[in-house]
Short mmCIF file of C-alpha atoms in Angstrom, two decimals:
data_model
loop_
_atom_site.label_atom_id
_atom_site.label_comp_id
_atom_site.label_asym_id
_atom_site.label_seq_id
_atom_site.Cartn_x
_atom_site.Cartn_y
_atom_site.Cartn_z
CA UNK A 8 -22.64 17.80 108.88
CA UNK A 9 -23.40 14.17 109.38
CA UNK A 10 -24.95 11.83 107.94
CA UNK A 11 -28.37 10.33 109.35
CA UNK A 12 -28.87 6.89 108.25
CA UNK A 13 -32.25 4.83 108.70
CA UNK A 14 -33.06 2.27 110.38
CA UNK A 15 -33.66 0.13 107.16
CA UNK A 16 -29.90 1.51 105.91
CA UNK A 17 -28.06 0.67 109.30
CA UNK A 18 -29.59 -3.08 109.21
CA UNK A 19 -28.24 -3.36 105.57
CA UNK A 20 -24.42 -2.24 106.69
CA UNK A 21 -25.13 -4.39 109.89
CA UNK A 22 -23.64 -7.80 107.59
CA UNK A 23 -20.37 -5.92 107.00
CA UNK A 24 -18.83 -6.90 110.57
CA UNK A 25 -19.39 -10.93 110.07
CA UNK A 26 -18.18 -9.91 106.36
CA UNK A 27 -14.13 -10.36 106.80
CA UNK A 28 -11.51 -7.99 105.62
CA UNK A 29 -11.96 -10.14 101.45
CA UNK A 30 -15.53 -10.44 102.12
CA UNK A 31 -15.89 -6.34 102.43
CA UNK A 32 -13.94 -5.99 99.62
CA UNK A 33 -15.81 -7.64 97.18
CA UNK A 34 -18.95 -5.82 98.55
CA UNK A 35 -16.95 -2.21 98.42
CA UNK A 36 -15.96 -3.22 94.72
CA UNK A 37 -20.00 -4.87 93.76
CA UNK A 38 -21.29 -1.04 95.31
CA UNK A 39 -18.92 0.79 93.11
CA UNK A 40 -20.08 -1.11 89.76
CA UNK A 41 -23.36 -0.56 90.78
CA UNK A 42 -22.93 2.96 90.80
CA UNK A 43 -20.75 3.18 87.53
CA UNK A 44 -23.33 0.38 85.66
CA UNK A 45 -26.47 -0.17 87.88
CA UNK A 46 -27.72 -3.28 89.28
CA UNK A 47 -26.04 -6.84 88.60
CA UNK A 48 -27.76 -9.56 90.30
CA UNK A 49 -25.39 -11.85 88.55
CA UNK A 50 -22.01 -10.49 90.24
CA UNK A 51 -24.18 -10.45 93.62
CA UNK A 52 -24.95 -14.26 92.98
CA UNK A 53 -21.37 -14.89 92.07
CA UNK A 54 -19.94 -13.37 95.10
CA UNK A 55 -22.44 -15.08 97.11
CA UNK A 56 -20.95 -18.39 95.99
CA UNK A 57 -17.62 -16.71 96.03
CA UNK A 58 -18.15 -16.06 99.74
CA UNK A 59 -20.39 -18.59 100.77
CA UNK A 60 -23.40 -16.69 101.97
CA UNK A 61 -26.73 -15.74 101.33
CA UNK A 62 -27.59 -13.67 98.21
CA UNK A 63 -29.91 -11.47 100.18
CA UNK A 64 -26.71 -10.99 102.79
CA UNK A 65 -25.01 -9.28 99.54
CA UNK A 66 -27.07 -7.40 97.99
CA UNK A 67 -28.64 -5.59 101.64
CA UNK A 68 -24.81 -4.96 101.91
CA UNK A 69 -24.46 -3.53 98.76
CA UNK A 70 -27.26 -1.42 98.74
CA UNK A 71 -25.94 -0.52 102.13
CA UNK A 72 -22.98 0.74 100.80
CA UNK A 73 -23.93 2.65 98.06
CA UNK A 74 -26.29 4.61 100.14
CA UNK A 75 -23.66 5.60 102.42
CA UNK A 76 -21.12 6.35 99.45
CA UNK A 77 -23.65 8.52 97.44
CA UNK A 78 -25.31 10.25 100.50
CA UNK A 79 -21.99 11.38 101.98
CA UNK A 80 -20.08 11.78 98.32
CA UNK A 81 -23.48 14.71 97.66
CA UNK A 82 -22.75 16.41 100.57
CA UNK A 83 -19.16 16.06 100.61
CA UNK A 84 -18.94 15.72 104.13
CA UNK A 85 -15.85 15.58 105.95
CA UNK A 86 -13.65 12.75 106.72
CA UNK A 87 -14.26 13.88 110.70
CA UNK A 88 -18.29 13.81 109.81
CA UNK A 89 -18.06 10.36 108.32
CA UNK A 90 -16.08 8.99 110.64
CA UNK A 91 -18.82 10.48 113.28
CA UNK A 92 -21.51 8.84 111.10
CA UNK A 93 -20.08 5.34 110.92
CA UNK A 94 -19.18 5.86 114.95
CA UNK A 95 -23.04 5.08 115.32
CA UNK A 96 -23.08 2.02 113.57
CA UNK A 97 -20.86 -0.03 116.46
CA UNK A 98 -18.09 -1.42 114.00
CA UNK A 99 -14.77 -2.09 114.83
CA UNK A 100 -12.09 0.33 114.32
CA UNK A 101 -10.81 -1.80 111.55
CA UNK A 102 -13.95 -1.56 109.59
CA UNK A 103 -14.86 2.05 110.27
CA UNK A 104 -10.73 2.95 108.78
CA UNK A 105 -11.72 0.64 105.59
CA UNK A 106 -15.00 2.10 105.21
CA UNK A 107 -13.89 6.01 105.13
CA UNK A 108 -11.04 4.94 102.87
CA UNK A 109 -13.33 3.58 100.71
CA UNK A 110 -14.86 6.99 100.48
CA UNK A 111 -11.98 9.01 100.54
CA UNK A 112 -10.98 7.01 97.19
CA UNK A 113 -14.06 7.42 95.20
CA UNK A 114 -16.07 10.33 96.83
CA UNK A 115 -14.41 12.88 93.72
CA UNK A 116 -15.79 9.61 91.26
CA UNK A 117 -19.27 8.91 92.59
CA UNK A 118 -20.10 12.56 92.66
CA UNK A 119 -19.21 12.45 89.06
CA UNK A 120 -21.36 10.17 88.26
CA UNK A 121 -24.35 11.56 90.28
CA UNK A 122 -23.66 14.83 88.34
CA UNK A 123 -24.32 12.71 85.03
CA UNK A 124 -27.30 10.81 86.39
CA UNK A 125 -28.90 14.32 87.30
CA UNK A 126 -31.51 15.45 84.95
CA UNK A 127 -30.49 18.49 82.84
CA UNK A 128 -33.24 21.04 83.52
CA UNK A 129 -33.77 24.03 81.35
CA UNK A 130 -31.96 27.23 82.25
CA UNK A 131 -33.37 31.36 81.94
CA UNK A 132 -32.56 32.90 78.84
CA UNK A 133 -34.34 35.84 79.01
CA UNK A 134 -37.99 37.39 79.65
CA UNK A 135 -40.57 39.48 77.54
CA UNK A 136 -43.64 40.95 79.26
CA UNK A 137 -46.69 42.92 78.56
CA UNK A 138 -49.00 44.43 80.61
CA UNK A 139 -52.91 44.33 79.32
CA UNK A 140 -55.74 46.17 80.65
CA UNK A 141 -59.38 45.67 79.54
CA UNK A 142 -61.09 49.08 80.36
CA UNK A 143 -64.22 47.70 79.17
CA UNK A 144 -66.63 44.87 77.37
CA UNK A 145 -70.35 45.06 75.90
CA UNK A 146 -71.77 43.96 78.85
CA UNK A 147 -69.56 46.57 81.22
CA UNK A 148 -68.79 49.69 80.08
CA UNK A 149 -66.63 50.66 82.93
CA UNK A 150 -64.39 47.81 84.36
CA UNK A 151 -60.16 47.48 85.16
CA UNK A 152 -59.07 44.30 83.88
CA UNK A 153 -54.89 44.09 84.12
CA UNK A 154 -53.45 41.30 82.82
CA UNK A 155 -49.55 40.19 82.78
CA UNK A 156 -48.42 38.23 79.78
CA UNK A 157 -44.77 37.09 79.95
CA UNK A 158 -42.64 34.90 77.20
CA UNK A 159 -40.08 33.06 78.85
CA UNK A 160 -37.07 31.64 76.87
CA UNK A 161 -35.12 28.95 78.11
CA UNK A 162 -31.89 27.08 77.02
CA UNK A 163 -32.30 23.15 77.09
CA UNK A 164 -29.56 20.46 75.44
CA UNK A 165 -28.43 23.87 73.27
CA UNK A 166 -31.94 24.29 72.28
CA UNK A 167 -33.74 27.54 72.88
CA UNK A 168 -37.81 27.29 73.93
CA UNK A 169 -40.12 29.65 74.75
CA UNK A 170 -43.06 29.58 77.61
CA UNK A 171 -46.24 32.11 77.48
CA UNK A 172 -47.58 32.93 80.99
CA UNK A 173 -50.36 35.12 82.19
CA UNK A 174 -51.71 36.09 85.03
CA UNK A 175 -53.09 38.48 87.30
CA UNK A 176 -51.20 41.49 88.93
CA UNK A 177 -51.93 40.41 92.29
CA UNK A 178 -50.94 37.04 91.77
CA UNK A 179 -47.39 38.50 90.23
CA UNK A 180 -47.24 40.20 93.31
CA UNK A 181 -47.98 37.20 95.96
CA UNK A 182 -45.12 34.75 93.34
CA UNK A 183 -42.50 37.74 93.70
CA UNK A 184 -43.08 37.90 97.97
CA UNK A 185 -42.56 34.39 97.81
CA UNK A 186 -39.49 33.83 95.74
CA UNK A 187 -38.11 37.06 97.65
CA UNK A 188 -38.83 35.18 100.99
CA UNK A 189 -37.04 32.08 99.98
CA UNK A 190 -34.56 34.14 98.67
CA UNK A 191 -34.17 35.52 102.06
CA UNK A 192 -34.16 32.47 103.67
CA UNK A 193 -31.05 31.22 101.20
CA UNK A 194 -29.43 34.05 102.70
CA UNK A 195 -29.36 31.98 106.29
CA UNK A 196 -26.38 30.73 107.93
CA UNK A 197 -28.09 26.96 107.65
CA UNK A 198 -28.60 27.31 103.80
CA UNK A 199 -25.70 28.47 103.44
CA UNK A 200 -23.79 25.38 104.81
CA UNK A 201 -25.92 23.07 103.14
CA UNK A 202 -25.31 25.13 99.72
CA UNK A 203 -21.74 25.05 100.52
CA UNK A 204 -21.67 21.19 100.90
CA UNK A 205 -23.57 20.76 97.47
CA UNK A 206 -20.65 22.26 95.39
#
């Protein structure tokens, strides 16, 4: 699988060739901190000094980088796919070598750290329904009414929490075609790679 990078993210790697070997470095090591801290405009101005160019030049870079790192650590690609990623890009072979070690070294690291920036979302517990039918009111004697009530519990941050639904029959029926079509569709070869590549 490769990677496809924008326009926008290809002119923001596009300072790493005039960038020498200490240059890229620095910029390798400012992405990495950025990842494990967030932003830090200061250690962007420093190594702009450092390296005698433009703040802007660093921090494109830099944000450059880390898209490439986190885009290719989430879908683990292969060190053949990133190398065919970077191909596109025009850099020497020099750069391309130091760019997929740079991966190589940190991919296990920055997909870490995505895993702890993802939000935890509540998981199924388990499910209590009910079916209800109104046979009739004062205003209509006869009349079919159904009604599905369900209590759903879900575990979130070792809490348990409960959600009351209702809803129509035929509705129920039109949710369960759809979740059984996309359920269906996981099944294809094309989900299944990109599944695969999420573990």
């Amino acid at each position: 699988m490769l990677l496809v990078l924008s326009a926008e993210h290809r002119a923001h790697l596009g300072c790493l060739p005039h960038a020498g070997h200490a240059a890229f470095g620095e910029l390798g090591r400012l992405a990495l901190e950025q990842l494990r801290r967030g932003a830090a405009p200061r250690a962007c101005e420093t190594a702009a000094r450092k390296l005698n160019v433009g703040v802007d030049t660093i921090q494109h870079g830099v944000e450059g980088l880390v898209y490439l790192l986190t885009e290719s650590s989430k879908l683990m690609i292969s060190e053949v796919d990133f190398q065919d990623s970077i191909n596109v890009l025009g850099f020497s072979d020099e750069l391309n070598k130091s760019l997929l070690q740079l991966y190589l070294d940190n991919r296990k690291e920055i997909r870490t750290i995505l895993g702890e920036l993802a939000p935890k979302l509540p998981s199924y517990h388990s499910l209590e329904w009910r079916l209800d039918v109104q046979l009739a009111s004062r205003s209509l004697r006869q009349q079919i009414k159904p009604a599905v009530t369900m209590k759903l519990h879900l575990n979130q941050n070792e809490d348990q929490t409960a959600q009351v639904l209702q809803t129509d029959p035929a509705t129920l029926l039109h949710l369960i075609q759809q979740l059984e079509q996309a359920l269906g569709e996981m099944k294809m070869n094309h989900c299944r790679r990109i599944v695969r590549n999420m573990k």
